[in-house]
PDB file of C-alpha atoms in Angstrom:
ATOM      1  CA  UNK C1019      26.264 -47.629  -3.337  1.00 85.00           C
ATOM      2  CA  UNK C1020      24.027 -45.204  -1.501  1.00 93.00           C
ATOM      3  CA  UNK C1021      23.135 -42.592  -4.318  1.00 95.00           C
ATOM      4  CA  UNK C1022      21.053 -39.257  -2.962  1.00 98.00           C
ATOM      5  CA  UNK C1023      19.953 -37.899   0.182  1.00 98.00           C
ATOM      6  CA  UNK C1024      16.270 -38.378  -0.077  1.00 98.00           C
ATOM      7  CA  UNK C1025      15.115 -36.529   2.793  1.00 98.00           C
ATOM      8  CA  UNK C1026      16.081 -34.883   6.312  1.00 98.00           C
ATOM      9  CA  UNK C1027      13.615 -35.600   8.779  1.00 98.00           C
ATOM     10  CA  UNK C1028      12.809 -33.307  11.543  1.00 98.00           C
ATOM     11  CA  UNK C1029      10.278 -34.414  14.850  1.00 98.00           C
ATOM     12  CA  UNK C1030       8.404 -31.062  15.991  1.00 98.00           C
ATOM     13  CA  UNK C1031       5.989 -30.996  18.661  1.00 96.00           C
ATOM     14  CA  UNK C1032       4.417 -28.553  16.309  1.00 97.00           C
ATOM     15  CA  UNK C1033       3.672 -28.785  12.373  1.00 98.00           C
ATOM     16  CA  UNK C1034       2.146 -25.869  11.815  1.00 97.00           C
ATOM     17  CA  UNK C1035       4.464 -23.608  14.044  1.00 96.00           C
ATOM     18  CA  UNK C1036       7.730 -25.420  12.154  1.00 97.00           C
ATOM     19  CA  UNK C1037       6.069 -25.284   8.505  1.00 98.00           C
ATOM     20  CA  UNK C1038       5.563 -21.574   9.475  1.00 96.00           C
ATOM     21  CA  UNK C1039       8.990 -20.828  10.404  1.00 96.00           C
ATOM     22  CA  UNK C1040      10.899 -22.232   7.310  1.00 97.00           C
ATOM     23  CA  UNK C1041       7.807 -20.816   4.704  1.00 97.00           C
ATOM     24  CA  UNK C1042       7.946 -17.362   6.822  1.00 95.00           C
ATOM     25  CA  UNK C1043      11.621 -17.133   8.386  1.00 96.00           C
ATOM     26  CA  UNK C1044      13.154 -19.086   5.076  1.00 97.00           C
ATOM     27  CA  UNK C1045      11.126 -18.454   2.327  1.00 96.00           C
ATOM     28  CA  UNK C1046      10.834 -22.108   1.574  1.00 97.00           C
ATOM     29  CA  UNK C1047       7.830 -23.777  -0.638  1.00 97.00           C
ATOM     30  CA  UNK C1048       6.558 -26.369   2.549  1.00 98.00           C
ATOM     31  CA  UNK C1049       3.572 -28.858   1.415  1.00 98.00           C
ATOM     32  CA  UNK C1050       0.279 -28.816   2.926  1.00 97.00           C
ATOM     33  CA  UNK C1051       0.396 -31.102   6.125  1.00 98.00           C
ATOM     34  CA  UNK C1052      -0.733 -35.070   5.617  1.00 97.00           C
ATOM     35  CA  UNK C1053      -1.853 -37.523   7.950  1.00 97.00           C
ATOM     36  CA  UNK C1054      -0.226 -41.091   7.160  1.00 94.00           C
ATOM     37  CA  UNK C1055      -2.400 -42.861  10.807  1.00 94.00           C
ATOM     38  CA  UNK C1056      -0.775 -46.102   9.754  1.00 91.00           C
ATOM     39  CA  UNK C1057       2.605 -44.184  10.308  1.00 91.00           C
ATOM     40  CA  UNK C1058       1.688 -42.206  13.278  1.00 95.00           C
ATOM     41  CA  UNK C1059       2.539 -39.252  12.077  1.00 96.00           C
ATOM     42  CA  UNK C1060       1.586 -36.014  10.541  1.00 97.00           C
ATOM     43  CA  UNK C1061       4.267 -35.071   7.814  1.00 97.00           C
ATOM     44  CA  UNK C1062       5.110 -31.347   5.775  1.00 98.00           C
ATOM     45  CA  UNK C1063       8.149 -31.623   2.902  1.00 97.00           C
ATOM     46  CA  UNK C1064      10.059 -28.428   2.780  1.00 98.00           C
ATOM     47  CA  UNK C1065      10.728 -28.563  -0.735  1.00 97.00           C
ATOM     48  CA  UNK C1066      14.446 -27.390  -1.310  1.00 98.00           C
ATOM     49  CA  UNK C1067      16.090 -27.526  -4.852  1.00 97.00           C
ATOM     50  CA  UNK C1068      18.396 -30.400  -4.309  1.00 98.00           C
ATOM     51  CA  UNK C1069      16.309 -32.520  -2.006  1.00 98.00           C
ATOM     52  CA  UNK C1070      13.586 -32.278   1.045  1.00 98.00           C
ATOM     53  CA  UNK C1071      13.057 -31.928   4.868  1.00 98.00           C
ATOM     54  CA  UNK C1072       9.897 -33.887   6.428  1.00 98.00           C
ATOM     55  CA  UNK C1073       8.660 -32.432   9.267  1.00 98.00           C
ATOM     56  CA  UNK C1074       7.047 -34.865  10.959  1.00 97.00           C
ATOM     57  CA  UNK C1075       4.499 -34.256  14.548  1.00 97.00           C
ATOM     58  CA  UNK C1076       3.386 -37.278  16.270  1.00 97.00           C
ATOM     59  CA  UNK C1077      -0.047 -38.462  15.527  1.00 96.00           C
ATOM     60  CA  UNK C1078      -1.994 -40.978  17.852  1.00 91.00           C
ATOM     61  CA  UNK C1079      -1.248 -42.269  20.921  1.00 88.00           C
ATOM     62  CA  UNK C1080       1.316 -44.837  19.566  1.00 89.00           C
ATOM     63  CA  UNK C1081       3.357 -42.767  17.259  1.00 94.00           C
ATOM     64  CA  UNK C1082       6.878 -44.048  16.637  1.00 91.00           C
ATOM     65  CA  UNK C1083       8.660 -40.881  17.294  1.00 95.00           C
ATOM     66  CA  UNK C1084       6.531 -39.879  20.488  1.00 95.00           C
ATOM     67  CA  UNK C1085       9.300 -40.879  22.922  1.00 94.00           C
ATOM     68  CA  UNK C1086      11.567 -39.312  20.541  1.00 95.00           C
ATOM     69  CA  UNK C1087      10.077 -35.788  21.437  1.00 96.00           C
ATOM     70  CA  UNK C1088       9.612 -36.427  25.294  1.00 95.00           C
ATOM     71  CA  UNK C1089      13.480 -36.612  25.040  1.00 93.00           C
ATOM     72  CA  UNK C1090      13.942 -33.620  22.799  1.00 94.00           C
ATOM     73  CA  UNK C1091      11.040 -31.484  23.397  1.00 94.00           C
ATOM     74  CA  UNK C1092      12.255 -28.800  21.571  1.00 95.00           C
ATOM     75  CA  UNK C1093      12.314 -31.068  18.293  1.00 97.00           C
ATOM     76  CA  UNK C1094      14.851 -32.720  16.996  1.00 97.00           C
ATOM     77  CA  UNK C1095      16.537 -34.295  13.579  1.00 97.00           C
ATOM     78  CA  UNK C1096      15.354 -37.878  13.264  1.00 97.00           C
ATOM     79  CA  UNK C1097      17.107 -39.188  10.714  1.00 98.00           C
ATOM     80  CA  UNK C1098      18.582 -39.425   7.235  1.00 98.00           C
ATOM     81  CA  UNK C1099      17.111 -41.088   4.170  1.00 98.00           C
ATOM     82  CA  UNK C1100      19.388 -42.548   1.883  1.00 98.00           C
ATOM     83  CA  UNK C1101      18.231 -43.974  -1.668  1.00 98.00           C
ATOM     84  CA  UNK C1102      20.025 -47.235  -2.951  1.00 97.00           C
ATOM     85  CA  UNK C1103      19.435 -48.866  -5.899  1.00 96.00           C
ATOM     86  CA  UNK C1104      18.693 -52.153  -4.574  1.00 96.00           C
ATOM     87  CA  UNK C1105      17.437 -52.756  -1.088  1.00 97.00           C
ATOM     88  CA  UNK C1106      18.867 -56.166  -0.309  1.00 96.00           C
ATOM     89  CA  UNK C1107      22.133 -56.116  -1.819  1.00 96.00           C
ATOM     90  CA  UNK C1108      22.200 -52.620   0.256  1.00 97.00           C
ATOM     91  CA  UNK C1109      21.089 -54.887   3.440  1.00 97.00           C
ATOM     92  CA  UNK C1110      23.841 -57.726   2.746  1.00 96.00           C
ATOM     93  CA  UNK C1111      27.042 -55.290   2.404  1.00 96.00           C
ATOM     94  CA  UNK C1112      26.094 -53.895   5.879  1.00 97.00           C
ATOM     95  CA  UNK C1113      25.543 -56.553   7.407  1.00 96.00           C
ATOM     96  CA  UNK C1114      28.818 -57.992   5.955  1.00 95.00           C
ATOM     97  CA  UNK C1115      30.862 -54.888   7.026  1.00 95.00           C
ATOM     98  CA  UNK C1116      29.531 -55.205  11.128  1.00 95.00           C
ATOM     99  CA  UNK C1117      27.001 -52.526  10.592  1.00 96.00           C
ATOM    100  CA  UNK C1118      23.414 -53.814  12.074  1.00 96.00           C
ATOM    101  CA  UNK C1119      20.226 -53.228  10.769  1.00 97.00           C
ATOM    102  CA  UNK C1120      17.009 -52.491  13.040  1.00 97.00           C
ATOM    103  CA  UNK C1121      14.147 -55.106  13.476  1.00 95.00           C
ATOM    104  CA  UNK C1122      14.305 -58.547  11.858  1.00 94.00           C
ATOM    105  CA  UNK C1123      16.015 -57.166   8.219  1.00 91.00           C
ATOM    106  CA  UNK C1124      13.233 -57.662   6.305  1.00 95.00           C
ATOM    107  CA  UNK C1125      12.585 -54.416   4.516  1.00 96.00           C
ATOM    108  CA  UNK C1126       8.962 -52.957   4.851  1.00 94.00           C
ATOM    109  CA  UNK C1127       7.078 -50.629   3.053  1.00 93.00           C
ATOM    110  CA  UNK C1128       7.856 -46.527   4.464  1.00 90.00           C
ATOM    111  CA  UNK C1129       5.714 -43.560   4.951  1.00 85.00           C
ATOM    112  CA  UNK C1130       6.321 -43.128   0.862  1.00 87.00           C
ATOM    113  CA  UNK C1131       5.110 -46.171  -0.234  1.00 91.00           C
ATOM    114  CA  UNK C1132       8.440 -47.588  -1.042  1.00 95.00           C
ATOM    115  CA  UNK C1133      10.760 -50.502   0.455  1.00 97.00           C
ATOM    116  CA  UNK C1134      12.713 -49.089   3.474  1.00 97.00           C
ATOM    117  CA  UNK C1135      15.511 -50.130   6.137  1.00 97.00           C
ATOM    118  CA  UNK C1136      16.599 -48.490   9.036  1.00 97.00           C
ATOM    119  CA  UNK C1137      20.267 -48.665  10.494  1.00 97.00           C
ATOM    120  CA  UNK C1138      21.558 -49.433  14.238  1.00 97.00           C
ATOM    121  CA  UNK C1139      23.066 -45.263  14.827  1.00 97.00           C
ATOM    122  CA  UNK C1140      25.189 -47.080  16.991  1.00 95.00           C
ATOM    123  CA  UNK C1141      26.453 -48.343  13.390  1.00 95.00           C
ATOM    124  CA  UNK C1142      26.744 -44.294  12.270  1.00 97.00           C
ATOM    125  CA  UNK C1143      27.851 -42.162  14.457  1.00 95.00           C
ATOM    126  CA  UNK C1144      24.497 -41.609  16.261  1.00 96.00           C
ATOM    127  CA  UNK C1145      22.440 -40.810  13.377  1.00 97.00           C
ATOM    128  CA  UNK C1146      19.576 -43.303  12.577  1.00 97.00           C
ATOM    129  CA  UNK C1147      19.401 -43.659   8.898  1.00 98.00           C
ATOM    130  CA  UNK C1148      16.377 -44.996   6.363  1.00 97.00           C
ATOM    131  CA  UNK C1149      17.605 -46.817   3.314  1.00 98.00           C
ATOM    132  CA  UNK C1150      15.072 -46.576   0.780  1.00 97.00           C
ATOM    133  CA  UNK C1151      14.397 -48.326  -2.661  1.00 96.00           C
ATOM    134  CA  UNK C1152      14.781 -45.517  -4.855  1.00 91.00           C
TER     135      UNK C1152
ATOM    136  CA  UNK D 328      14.955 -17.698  -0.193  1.00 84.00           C
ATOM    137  CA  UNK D 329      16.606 -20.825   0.561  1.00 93.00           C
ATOM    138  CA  UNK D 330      18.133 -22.805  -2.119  1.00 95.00           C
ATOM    139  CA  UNK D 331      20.144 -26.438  -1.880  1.00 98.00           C
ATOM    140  CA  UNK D 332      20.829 -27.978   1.191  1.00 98.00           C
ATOM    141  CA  UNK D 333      25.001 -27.534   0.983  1.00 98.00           C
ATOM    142  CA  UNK D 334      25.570 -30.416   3.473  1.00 98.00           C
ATOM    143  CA  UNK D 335      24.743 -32.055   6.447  1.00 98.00           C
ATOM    144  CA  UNK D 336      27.018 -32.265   9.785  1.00 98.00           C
ATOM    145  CA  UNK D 337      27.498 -34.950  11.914  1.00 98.00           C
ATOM    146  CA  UNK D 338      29.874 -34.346  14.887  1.00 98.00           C
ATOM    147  CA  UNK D 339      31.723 -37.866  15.576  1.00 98.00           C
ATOM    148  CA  UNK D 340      34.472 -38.977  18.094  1.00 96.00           C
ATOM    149  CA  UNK D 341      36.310 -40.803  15.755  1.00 97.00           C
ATOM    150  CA  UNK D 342      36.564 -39.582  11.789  1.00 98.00           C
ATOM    151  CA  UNK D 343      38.533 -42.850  11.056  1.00 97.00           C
ATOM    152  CA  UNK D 344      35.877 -45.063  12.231  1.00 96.00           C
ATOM    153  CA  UNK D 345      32.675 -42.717  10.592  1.00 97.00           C
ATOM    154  CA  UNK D 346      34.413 -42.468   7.884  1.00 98.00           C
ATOM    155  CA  UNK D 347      35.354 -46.529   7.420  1.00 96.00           C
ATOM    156  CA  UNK D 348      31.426 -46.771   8.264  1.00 96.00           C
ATOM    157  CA  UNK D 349      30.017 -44.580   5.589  1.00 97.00           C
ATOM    158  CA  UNK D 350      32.890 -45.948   2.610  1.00 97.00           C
ATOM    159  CA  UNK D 351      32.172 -49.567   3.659  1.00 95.00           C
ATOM    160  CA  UNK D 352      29.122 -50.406   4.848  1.00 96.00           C
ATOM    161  CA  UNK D 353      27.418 -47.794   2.102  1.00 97.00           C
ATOM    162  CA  UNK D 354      29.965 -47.533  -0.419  1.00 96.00           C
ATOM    163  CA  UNK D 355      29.978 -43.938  -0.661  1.00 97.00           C
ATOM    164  CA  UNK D 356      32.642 -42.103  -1.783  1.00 97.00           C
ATOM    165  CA  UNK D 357      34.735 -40.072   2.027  1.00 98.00           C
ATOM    166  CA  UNK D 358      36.926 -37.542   1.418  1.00 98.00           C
ATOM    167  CA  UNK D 359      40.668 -38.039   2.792  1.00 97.00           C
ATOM    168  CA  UNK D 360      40.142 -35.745   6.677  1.00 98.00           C
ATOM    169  CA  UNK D 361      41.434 -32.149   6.853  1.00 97.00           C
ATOM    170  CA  UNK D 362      42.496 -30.266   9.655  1.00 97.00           C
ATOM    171  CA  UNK D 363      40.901 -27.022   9.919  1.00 94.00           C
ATOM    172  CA  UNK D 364      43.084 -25.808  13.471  1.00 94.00           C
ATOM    173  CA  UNK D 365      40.833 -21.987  12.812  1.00 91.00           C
ATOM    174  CA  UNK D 366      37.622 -23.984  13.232  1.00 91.00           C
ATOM    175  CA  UNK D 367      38.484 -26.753  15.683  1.00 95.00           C
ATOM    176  CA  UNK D 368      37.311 -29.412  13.334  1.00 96.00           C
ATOM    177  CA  UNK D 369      39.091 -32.461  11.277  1.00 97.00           C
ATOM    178  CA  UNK D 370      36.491 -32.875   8.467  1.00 97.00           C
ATOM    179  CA  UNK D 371      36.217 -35.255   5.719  1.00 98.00           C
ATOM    180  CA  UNK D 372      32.821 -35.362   3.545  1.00 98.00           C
ATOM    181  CA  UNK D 373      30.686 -37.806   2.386  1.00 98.00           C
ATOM    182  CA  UNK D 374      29.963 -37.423  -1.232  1.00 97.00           C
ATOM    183  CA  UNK D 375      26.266 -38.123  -2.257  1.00 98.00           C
ATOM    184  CA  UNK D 376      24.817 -37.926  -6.009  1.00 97.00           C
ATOM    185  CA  UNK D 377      22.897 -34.566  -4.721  1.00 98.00           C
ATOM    186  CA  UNK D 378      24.607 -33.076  -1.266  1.00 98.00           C
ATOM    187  CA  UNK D 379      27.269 -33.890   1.352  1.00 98.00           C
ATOM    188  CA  UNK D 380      27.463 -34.772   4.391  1.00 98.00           C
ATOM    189  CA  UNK D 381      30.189 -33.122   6.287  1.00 98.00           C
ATOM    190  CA  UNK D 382      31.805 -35.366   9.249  1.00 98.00           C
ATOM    191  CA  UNK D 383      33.039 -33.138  12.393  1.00 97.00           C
ATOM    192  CA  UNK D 384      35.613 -34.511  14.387  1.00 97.00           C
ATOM    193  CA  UNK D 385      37.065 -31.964  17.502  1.00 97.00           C
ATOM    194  CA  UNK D 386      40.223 -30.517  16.867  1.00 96.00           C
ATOM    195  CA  UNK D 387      42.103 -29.320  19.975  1.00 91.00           C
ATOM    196  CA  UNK D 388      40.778 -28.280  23.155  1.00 88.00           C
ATOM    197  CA  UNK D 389      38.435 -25.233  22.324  1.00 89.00           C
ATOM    198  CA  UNK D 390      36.469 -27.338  19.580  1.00 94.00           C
ATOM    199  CA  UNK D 391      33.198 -25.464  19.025  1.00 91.00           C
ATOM    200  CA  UNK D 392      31.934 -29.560  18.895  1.00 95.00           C
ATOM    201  CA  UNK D 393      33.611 -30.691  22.217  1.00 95.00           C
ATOM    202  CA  UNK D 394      30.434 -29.717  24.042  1.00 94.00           C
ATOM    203  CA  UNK D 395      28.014 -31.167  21.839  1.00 95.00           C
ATOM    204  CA  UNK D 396      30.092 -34.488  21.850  1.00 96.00           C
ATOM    205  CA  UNK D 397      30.271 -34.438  25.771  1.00 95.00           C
ATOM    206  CA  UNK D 398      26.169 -34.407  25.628  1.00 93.00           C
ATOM    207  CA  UNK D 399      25.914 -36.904  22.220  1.00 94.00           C
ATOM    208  CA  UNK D 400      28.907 -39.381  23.050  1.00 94.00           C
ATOM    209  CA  UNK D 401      28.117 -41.641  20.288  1.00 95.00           C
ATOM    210  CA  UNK D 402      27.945 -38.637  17.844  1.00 97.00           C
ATOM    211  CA  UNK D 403      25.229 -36.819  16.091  1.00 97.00           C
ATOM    212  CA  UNK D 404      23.722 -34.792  13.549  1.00 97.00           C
ATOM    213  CA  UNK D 405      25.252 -31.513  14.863  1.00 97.00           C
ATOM    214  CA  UNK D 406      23.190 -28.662  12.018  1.00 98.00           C
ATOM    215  CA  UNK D 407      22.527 -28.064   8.779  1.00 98.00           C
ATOM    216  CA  UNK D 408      23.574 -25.845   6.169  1.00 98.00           C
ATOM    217  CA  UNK D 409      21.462 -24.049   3.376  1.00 98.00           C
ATOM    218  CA  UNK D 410      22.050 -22.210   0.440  1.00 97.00           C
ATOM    219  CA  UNK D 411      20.747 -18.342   0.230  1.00 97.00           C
ATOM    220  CA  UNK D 412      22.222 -15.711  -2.652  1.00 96.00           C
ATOM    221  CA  UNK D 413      21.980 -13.145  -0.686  1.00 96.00           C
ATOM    222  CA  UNK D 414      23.254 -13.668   3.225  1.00 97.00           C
ATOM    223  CA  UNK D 415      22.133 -10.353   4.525  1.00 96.00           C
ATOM    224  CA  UNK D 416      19.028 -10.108   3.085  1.00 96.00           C
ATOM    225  CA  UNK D 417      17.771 -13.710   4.272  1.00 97.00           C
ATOM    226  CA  UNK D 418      19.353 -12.572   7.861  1.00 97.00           C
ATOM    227  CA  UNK D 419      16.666  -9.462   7.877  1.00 96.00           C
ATOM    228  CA  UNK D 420      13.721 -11.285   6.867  1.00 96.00           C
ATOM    229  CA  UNK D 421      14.297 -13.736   9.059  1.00 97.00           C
ATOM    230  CA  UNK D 422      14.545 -11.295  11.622  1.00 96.00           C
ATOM    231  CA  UNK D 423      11.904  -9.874  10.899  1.00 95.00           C
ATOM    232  CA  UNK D 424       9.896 -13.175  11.090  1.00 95.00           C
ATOM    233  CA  UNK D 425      10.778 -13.343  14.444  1.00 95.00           C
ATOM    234  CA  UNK D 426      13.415 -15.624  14.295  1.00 96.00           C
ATOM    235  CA  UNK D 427      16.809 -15.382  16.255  1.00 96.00           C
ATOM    236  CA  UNK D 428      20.242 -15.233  14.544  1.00 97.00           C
ATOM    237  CA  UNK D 429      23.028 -16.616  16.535  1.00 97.00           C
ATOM    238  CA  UNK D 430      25.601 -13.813  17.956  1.00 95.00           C
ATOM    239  CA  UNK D 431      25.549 -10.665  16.699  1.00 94.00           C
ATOM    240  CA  UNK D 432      24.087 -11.304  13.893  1.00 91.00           C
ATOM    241  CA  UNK D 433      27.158  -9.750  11.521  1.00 95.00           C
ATOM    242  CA  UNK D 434      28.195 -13.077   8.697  1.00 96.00           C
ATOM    243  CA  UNK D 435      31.695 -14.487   9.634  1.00 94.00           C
ATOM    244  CA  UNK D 436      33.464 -16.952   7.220  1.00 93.00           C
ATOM    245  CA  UNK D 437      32.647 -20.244   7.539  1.00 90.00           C
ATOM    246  CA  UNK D 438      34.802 -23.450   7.451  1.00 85.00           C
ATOM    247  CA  UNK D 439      34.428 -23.664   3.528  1.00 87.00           C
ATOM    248  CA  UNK D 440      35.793 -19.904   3.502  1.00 91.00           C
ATOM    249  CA  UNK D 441      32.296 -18.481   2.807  1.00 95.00           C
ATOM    250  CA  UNK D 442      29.999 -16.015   4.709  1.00 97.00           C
ATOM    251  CA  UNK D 443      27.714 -17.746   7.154  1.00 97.00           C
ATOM    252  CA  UNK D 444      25.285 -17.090  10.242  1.00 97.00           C
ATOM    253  CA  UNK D 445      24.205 -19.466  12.382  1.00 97.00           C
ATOM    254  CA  UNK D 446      19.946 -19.699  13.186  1.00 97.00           C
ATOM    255  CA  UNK D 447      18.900 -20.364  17.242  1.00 97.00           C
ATOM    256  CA  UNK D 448      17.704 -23.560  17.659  1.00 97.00           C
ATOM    257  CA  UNK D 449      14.763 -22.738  18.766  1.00 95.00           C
ATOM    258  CA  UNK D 450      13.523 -20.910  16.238  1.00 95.00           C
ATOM    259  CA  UNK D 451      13.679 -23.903  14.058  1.00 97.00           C
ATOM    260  CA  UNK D 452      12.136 -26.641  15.961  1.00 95.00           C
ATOM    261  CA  UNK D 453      15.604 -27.838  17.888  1.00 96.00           C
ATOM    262  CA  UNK D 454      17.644 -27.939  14.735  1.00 97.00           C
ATOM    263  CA  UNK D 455      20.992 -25.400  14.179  1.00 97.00           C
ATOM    264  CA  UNK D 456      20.616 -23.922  10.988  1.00 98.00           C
ATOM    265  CA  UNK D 457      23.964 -22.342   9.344  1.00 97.00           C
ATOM    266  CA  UNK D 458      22.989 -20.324   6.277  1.00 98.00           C
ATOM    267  CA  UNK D 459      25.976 -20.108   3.751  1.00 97.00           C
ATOM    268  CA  UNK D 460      26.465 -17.206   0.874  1.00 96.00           C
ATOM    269  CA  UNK D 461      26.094 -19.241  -2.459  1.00 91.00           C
TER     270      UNK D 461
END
């Protein structure tokens, strides 16, 4: 069912220092920084050849992975994007399995403009995971 | 430098149960575990269209994960593991970026029986970076 990683996402405290340290320390092709306000957050892509890494530093007082970085003020992975094919029928096999899906279960639309659902990590193993349309 | 991301770890207490999680509530495709007694880990891997993720489940009492688990009790993305072609030449730029290689900085053979270093932490906003010889 779930078909590729889309992305790893990484919270820094720092965009500019972490963009720096995978272009500089790892050679990597990293985007120029974006705001996405409605997101509260300021994201990079390290672009790697079989997928991507968003780095992504809080932005505004309200961002969703502010308390995130209080916790792990270092930075920290954030989650794991997975892209399924359909969104729903993605939604109902969890939920029919035990796993538990975050917020109400209605999908709404991510940081890239496409359907998304995020997982209970009490359902994985600790890891929060995005399901998004591909 | 970099090329693919080779695979994503997640250390777990229970391989069984992350595995049943991942085959089905996602429907992806788990490898049957495998004891690897030299590295203190029982692995199995999740098979995505584009990477893997690599499950980490401590294996007797020195576990280079039993730490980590102690501190994450439900589990948690534990590193990450990129591609370079050449191992010692990504180890020397990156040193002389600044960055800090883990130990003494000579490769060892990694889990999947090819040459790896491990990145500090902090060099990389919080996240362990293993870099594997294509």
């Amino acid at each position: 069912m779930i078909g590729r990683l889309n992305h790893v996402a990484i919270a820094v405290k720092d965009l500019s220092a972490a963009s720096a340290s995978y272009r500089d320390g790892l050679g990597a092709k990293v985007s120029a920084p974006v705001d996405l306000p409605e997101h509260g957050v300021r994201i990079a892509f390290v672009e790697l050849a079989n997928t991507k890494i968003e780095l992504l530093q809080p932005l505004g007082e309200h961002s969703p992975i502010g308390r995130f970085l209080v916790k792990n003020p270092d930075g920290a992975i954030h989650h794991l994007c997975y892209e399924v094919e359909d969104l729903l029928a993605a939604r109902d096999r969890l939920i029919h399995s035990g796993a538990r899906i975050l917020g109400d279960g209605a999908p709404h639309i991510g940081a890239h403009g496409k359907p998304v659902l995020f997982l209970d990590p009490k359902s994985f193993a600790g890891t929060l995971i995005e399901l998004e349309q591909a």
